[in-house]
Tab-separated table of C-alpha atoms in Angstrom:
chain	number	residue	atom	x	y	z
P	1442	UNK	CA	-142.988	76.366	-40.378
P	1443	UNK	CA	-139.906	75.285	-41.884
P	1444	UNK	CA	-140.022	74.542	-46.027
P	1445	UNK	CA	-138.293	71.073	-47.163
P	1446	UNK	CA	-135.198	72.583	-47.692
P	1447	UNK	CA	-133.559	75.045	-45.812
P	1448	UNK	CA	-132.129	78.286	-47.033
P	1449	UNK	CA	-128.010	77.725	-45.681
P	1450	UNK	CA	-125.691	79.599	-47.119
P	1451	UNK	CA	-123.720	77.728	-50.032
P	1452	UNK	CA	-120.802	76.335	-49.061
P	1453	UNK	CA	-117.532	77.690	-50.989
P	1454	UNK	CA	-116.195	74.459	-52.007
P	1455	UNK	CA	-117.667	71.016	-52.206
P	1456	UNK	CA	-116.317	68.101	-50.396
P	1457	UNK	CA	-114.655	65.548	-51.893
P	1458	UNK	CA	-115.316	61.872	-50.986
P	1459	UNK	CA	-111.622	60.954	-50.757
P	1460	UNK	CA	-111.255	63.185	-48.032
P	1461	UNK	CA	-113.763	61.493	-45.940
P	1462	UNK	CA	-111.154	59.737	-44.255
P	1463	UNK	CA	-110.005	62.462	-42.787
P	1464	UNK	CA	-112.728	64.552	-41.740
P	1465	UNK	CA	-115.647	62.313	-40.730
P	1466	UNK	CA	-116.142	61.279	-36.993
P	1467	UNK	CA	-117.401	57.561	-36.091
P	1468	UNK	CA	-120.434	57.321	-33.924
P	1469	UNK	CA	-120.876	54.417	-31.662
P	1470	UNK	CA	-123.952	52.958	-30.061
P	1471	UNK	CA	-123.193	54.026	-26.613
P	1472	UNK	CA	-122.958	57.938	-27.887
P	1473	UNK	CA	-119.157	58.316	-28.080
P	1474	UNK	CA	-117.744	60.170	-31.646
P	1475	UNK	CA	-114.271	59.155	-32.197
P	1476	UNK	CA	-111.978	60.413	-35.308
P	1477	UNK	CA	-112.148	57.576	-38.239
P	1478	UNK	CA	-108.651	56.710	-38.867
P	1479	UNK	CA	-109.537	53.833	-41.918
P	1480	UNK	CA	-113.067	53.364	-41.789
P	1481	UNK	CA	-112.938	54.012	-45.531
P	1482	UNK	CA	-110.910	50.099	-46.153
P	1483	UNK	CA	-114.356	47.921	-46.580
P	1484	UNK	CA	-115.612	47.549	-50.323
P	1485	UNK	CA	-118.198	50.889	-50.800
P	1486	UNK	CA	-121.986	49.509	-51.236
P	1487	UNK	CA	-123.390	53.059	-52.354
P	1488	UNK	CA	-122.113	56.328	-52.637
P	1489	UNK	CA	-123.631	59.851	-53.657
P	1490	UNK	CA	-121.954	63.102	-54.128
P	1491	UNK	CA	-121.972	65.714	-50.996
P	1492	UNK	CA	-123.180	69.321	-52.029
P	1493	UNK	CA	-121.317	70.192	-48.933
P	1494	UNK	CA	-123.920	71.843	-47.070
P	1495	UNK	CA	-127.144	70.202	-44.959
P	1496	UNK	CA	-130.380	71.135	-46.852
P	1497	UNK	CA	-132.797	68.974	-45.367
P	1498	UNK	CA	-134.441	68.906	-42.479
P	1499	UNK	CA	-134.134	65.423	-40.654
P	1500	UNK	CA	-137.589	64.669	-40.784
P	1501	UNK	CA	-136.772	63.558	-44.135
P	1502	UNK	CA	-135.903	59.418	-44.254
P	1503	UNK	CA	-133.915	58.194	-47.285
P	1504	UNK	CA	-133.861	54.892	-48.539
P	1505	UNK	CA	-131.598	53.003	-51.007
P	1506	UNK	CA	-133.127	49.727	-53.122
P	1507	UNK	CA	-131.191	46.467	-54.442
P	1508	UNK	CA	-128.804	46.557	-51.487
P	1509	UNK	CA	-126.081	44.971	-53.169
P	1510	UNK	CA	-123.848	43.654	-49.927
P	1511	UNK	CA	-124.674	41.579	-47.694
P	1512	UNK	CA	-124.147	43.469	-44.337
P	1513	UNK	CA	-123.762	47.216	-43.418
P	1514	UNK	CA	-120.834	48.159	-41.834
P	1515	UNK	CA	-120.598	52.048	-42.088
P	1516	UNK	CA	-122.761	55.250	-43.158
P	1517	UNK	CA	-121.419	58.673	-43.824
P	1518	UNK	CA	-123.808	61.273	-43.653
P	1519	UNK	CA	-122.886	65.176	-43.427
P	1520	UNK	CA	-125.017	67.814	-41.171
P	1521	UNK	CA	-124.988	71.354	-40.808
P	1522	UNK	CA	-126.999	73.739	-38.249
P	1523	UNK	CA	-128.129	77.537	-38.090
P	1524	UNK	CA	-127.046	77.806	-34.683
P	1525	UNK	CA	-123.513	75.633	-33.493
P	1526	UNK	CA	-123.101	73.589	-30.565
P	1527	UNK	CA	-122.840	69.814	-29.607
P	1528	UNK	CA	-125.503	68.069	-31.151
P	1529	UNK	CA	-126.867	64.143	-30.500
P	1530	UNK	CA	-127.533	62.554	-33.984
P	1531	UNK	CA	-129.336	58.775	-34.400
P	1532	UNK	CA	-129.361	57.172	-37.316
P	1533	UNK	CA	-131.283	53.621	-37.673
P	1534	UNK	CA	-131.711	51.592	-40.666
P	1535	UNK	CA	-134.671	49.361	-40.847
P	1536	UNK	CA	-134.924	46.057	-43.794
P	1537	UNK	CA	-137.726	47.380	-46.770
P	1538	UNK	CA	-139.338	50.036	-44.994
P	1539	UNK	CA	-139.569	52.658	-42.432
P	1540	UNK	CA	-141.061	50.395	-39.445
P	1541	UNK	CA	-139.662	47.395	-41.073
P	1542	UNK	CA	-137.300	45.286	-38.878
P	1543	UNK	CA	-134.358	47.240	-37.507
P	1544	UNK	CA	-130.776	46.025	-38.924
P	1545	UNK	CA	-128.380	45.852	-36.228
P	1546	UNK	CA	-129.094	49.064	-33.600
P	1547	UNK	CA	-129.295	52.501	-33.930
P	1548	UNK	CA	-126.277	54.223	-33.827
P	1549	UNK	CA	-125.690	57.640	-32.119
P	1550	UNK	CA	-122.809	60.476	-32.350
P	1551	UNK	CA	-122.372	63.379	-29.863
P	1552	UNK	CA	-120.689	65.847	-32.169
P	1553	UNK	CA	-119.658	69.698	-32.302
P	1554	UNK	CA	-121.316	71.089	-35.434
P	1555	UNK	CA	-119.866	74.515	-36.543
P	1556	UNK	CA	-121.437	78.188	-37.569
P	1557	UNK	CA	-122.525	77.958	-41.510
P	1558	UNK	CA	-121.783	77.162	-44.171
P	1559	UNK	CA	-119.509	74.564	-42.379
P	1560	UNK	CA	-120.504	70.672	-42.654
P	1561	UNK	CA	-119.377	67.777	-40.243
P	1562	UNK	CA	-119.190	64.900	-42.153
P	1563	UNK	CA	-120.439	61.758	-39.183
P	1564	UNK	CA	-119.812	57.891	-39.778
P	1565	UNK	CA	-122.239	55.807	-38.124
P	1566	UNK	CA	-120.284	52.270	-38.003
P	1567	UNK	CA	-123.227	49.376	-37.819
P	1568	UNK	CA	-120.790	46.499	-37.242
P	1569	UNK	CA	-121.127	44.445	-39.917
P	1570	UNK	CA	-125.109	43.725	-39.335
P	1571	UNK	CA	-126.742	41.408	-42.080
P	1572	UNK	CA	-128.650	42.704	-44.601
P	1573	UNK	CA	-130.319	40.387	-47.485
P	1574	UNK	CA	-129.223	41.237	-51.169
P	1575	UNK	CA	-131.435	42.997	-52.898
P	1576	UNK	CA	-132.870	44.680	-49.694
P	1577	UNK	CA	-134.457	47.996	-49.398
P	1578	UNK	CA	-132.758	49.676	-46.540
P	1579	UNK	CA	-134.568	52.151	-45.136
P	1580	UNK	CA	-132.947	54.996	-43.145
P	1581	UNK	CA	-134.563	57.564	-39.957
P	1582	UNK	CA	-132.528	60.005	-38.226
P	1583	UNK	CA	-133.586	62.108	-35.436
P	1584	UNK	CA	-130.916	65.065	-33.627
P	1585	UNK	CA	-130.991	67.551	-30.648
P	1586	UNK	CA	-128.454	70.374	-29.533
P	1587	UNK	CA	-127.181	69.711	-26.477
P	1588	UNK	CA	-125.628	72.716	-25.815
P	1589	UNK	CA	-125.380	76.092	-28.151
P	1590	UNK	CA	-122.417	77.963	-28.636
P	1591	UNK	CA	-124.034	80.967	-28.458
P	1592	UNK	CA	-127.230	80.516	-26.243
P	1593	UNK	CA	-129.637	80.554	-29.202
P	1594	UNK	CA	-130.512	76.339	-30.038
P	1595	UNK	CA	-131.899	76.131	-33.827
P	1596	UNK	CA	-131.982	72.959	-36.089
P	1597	UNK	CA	-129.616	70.414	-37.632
P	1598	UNK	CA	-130.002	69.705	-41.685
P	1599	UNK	CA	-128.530	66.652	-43.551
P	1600	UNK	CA	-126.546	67.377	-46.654
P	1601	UNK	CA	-129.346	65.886	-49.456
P	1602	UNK	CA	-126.290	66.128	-51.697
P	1603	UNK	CA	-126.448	67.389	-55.830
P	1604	UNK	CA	-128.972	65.277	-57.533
P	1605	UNK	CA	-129.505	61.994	-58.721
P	1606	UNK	CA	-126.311	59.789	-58.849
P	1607	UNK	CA	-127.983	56.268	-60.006
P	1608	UNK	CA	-126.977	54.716	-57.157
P	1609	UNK	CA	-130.454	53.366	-55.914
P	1610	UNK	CA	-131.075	56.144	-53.197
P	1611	UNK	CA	-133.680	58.176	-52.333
P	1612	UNK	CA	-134.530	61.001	-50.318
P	1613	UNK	CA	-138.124	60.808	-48.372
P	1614	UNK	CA	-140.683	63.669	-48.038
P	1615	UNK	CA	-140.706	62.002	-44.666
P	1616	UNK	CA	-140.903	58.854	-43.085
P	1617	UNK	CA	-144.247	57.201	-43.249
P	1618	UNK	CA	-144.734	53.517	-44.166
P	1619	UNK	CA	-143.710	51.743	-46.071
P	1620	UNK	CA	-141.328	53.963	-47.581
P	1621	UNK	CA	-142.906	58.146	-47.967
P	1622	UNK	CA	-143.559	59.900	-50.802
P	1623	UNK	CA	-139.654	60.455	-52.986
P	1624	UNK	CA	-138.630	64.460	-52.126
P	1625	UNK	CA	-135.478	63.731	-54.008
P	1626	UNK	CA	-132.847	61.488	-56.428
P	1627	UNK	CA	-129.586	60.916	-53.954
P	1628	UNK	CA	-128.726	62.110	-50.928
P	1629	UNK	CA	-124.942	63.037	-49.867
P	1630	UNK	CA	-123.897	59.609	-48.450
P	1631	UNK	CA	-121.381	57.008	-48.457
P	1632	UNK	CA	-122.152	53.469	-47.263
P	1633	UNK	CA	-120.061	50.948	-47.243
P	1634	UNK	CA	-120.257	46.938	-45.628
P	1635	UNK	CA	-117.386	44.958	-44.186
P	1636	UNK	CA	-115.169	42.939	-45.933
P	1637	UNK	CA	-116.051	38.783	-45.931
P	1638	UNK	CA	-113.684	37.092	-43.150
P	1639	UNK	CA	-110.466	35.650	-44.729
P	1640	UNK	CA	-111.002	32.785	-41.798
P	1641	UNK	CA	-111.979	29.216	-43.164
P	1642	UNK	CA	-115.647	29.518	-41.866
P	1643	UNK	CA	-118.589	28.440	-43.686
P	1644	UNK	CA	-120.794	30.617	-41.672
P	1645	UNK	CA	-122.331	34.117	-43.648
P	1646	UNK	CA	-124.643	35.865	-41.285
P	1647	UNK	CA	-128.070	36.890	-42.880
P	1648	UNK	CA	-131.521	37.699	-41.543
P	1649	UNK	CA	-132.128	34.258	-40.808
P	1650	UNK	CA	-128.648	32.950	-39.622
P	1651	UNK	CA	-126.429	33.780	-36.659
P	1652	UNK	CA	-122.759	33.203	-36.434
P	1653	UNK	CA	-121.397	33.061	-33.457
P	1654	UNK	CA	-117.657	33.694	-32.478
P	1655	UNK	CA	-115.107	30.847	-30.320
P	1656	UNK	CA	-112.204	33.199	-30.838
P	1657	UNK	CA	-112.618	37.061	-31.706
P	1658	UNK	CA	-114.049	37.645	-35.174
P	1659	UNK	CA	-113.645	33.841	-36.368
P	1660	UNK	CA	-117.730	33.679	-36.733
P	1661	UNK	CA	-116.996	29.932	-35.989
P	1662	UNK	CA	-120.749	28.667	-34.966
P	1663	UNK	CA	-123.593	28.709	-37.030
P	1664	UNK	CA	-127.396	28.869	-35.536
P	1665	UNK	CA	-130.410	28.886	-37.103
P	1666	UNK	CA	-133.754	27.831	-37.095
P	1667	UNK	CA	-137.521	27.341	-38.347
P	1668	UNK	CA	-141.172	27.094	-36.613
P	1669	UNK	CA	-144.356	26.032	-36.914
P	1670	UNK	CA	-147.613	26.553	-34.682
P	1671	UNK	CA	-151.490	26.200	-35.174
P	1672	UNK	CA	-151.930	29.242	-33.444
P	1673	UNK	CA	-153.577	32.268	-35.011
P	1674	UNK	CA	-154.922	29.960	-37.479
P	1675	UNK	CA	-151.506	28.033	-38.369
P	1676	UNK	CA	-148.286	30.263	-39.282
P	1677	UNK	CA	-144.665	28.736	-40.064
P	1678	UNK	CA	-141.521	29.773	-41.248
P	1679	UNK	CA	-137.687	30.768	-40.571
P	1680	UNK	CA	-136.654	32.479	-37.356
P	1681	UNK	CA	-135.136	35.894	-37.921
P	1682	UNK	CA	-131.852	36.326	-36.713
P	1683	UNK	CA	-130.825	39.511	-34.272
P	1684	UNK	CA	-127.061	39.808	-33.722
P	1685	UNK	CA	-126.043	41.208	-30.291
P	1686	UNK	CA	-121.752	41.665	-31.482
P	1687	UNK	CA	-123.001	45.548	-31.785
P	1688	UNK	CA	-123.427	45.286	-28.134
P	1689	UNK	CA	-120.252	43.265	-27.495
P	1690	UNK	CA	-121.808	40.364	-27.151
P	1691	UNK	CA	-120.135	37.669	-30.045
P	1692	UNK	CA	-121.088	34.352	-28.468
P	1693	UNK	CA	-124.453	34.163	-28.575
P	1694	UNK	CA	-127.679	36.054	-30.076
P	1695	UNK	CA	-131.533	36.467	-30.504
P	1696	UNK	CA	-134.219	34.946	-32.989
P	1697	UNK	CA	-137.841	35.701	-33.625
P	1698	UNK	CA	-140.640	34.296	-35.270
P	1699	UNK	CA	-143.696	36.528	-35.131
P	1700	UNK	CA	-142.175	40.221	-34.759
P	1701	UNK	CA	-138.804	41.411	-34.610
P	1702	UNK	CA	-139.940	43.695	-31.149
P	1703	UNK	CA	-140.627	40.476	-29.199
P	1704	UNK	CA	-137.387	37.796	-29.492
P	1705	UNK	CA	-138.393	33.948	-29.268
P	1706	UNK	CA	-134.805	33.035	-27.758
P	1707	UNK	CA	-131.862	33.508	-26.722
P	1708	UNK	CA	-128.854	30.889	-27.480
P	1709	UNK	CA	-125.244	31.096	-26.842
P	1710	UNK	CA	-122.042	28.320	-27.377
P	1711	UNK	CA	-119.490	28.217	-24.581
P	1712	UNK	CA	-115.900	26.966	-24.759
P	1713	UNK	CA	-115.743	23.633	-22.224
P	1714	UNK	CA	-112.815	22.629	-23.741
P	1715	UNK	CA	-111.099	22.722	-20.461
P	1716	UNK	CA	-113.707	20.872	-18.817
P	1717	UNK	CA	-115.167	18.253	-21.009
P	1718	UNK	CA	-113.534	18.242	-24.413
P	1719	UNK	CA	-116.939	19.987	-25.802
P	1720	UNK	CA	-118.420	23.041	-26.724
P	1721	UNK	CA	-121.886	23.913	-24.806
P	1722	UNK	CA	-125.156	25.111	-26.418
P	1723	UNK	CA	-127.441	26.906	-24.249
P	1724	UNK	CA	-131.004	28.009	-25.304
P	1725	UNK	CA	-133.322	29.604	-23.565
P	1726	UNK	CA	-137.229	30.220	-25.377
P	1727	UNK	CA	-140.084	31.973	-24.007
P	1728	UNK	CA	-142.510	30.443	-26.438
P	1729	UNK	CA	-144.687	27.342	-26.770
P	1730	UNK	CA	-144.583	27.542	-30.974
P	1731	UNK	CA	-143.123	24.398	-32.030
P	1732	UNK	CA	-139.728	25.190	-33.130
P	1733	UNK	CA	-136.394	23.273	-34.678
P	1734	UNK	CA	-132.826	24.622	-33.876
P	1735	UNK	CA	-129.578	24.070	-35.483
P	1736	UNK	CA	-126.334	24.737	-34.516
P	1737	UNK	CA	-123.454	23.842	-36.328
P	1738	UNK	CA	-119.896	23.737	-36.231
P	1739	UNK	CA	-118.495	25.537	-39.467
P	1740	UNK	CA	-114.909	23.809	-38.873
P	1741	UNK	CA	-115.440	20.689	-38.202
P	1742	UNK	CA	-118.027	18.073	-39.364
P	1743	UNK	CA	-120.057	18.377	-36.066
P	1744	UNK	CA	-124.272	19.482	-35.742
P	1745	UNK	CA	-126.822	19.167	-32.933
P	1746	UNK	CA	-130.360	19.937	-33.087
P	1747	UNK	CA	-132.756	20.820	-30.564
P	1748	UNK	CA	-136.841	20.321	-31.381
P	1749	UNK	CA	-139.393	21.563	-29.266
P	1750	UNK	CA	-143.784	20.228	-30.084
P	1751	UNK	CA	-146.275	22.738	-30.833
P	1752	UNK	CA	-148.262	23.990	-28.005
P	1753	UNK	CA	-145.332	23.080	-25.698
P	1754	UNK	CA	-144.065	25.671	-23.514
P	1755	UNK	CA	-140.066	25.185	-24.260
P	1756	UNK	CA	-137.734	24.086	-21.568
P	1757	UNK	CA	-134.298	25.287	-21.133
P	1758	UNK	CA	-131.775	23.747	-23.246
P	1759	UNK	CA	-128.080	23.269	-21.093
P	1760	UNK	CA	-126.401	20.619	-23.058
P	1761	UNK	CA	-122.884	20.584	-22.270
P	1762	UNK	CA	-122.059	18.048	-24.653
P	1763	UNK	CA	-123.213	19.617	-27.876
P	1764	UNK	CA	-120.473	19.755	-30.317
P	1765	UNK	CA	-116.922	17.573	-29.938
P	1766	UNK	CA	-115.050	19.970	-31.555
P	1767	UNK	CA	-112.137	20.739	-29.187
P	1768	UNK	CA	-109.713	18.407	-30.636
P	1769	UNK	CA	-107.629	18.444	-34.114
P	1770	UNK	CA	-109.068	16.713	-37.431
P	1771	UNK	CA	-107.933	13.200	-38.376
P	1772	UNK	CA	-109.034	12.601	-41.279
P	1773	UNK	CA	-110.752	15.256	-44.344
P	1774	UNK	CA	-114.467	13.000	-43.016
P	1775	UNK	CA	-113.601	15.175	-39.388
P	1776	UNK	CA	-113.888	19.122	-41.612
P	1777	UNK	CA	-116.830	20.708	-42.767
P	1778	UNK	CA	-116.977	20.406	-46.303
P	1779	UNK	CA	-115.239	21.964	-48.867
P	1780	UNK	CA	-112.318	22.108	-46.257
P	1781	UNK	CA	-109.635	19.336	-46.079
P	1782	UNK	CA	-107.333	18.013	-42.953
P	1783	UNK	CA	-103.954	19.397	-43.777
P	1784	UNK	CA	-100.837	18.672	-41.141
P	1785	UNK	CA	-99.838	22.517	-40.204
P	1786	UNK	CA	-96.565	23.738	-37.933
P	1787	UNK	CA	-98.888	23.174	-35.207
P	1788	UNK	CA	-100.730	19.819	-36.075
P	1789	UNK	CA	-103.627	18.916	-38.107
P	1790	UNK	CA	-106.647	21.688	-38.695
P	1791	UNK	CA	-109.747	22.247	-41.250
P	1792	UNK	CA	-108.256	24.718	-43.916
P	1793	UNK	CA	-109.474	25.346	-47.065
P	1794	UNK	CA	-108.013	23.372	-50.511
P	1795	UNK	CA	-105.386	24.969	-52.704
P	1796	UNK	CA	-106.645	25.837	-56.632
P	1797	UNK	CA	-105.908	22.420	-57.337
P	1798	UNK	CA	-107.905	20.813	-54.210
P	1799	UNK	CA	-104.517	19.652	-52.248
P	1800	UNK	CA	-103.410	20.639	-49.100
P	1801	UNK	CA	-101.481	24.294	-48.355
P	1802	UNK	CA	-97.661	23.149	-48.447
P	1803	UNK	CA	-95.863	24.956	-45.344
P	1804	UNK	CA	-91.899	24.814	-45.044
């Protein structure tokens, strides 16, 4: 039986985080590790020092408390083994404790981990997923050798890193609910979320709103929505939001109400510009809980709602006139407030006010 920390040789130098840039390898959800090239650009959330060697076993969780972003982008962890070879790693993070709801999906690297007292230092990029401020996020990991470089397959350690580094995280004694029994202050990690759009979009995805993309990244659509039943004794509230961009899927997404294993709905917004001067909202929901949707048009001035009664198994939703929003604003009345309807080189659009609320001058 293996203690809580393992007995690795020390490694001869420690490992700078600057250099993370350099050495670490990004995982991906489908399994592929690619070289980070400037994964290090978004603003840092938490960091702890590496001791540059893994000294924990990965049945150890860690957590860190006050989340102070409001999404989680990427996670630097660094692992070493007593026998190298290729090695599957998956790390998932979870909202306030270890079953909690998952944020975003896991993510998985396939890496080559050397012979002691090497470390590979593995980002795990989580896309930008939504995290509430002030969050606990709560972090598993599990890991298998694929293949051994010398026959003999052993076990992969995380690098628990040097101490405390009052930075909010902890390392786990394992990973029971709600969050286990603190085995240590810090853990070598470096987490960091994406930076805020610089598009003019109102729309800030959360736990309880989806933004949707028209073109690539613009997060133009907003979708949210709240329910209400008298089943199970009456229960109400907000309908969590599960982003599916991780998967590659930007125009659409999932909410749930009762459990974030079994999703409500799905809705999307499709471009019929071409057709009908609209945008489309489709929702599909396989529940009969009363429910209220909004989706909104973070541009221009433009909402639709869709209700459905209590006890009410919920029909489809095709409406292919939901938003008018294909053509240019008129008039400021046409933009989603705080934006104003400024002439451009290319004609009128929503853009946000200059310091002194006028309009961007162009040449």
């Amino acid at each position: 039986m293996l203690s809580k920390r393992a007995c690795l040789p020390a490694a001869a130098s420690r490992i700078a985080l600057a250099v993370l840039a350099s050495l670490a390898v990004v995982a991906s959800p489908g399994g592929h590790a690619l070289l980070a090239q400037t994964w290090f650009g978004p603003p840092q959330v938490a960091a702890c020092p590496f001791s540059g060697q893994g000294n924990a076993g990965l049945e150890h969780g860690f957590y860190v408390t006050g989340y102070p972003g409001t999404n989680l982008s990427l996670v630097t962890l660094g692992y070493s083994t007593n026998t190298p070879g290729v090695f599957s790693i998956s790390l998932t993070a979870r909202r306030n404790a270890f079953d909690g709801p998952m944020i975003g999906v896991a993510q998985t690297a396939t890496v080559h981990v050397p012979a002691p007292p090497a470390e590979t230092l593995v980002t795990f990029d989580f896309a930008g997923a939504p995290v509430t401020p002030g969050d606990t996020v709560a972090f598993t990991q599990t890991g298998s050798e694929l293949s051994s470089d010398n026959d003999s397959f052993g076990l992969l350690f995380y690098d628990a890193g040097r101490g405390s580094c009052n930075s909010g995280v902890f390392e786990t004694e394992g990973t029971r609910p709600p969050l286990d029994a603190v085995a240590g202050a810090g853990v070598g990690v470096a987490i960091y979320q994406q930076a805020p759009s610089t598009l003019p979009t109102a729309c800030i995805a959360s736990d309880t709103v989806l933004c949707v993309d028209d073109s690539p990244g613009d997060k133009r659509f907003k979708m949210s929505a709240t329910f209400q039943t008298a089943q199970s004794g009456g229960l109400s509230g907000k309908a969590q939001a599960i982003p599916t961009s991780q998967l590659g899927v930007v125009h659409g997404g999932l909410l749930w109400f009762f459990g974030a294993d079994n999703p409500e709905m799905l809705l999307k917004i499709v471009n019929g510009c071409a057709v009908n001067e609209h945008y489309w909202a489709f929702l599909s929901a396989t529940t009969n809980a009363g429910f209220t949707v909004t989706v909104d048009d973070t541009l221009l001035a433009n909402s639709r709602t869709y209700t459905n009664a209590d006890l009410t198994a919920a029909p489809p939703v095709q409406d292919t006139s939901a938003l008018a929003s294909c053509g240019r604003c008129t008039t400021n009345a046409d933009c989603r407030s705080p934006l104003l309807c400024c002439g451009e080189p290319g004609g009128n659009a929503c853009v946000p006010a200059m310091p002194d609320g006028s309009c961007p001058a162009y040449p």
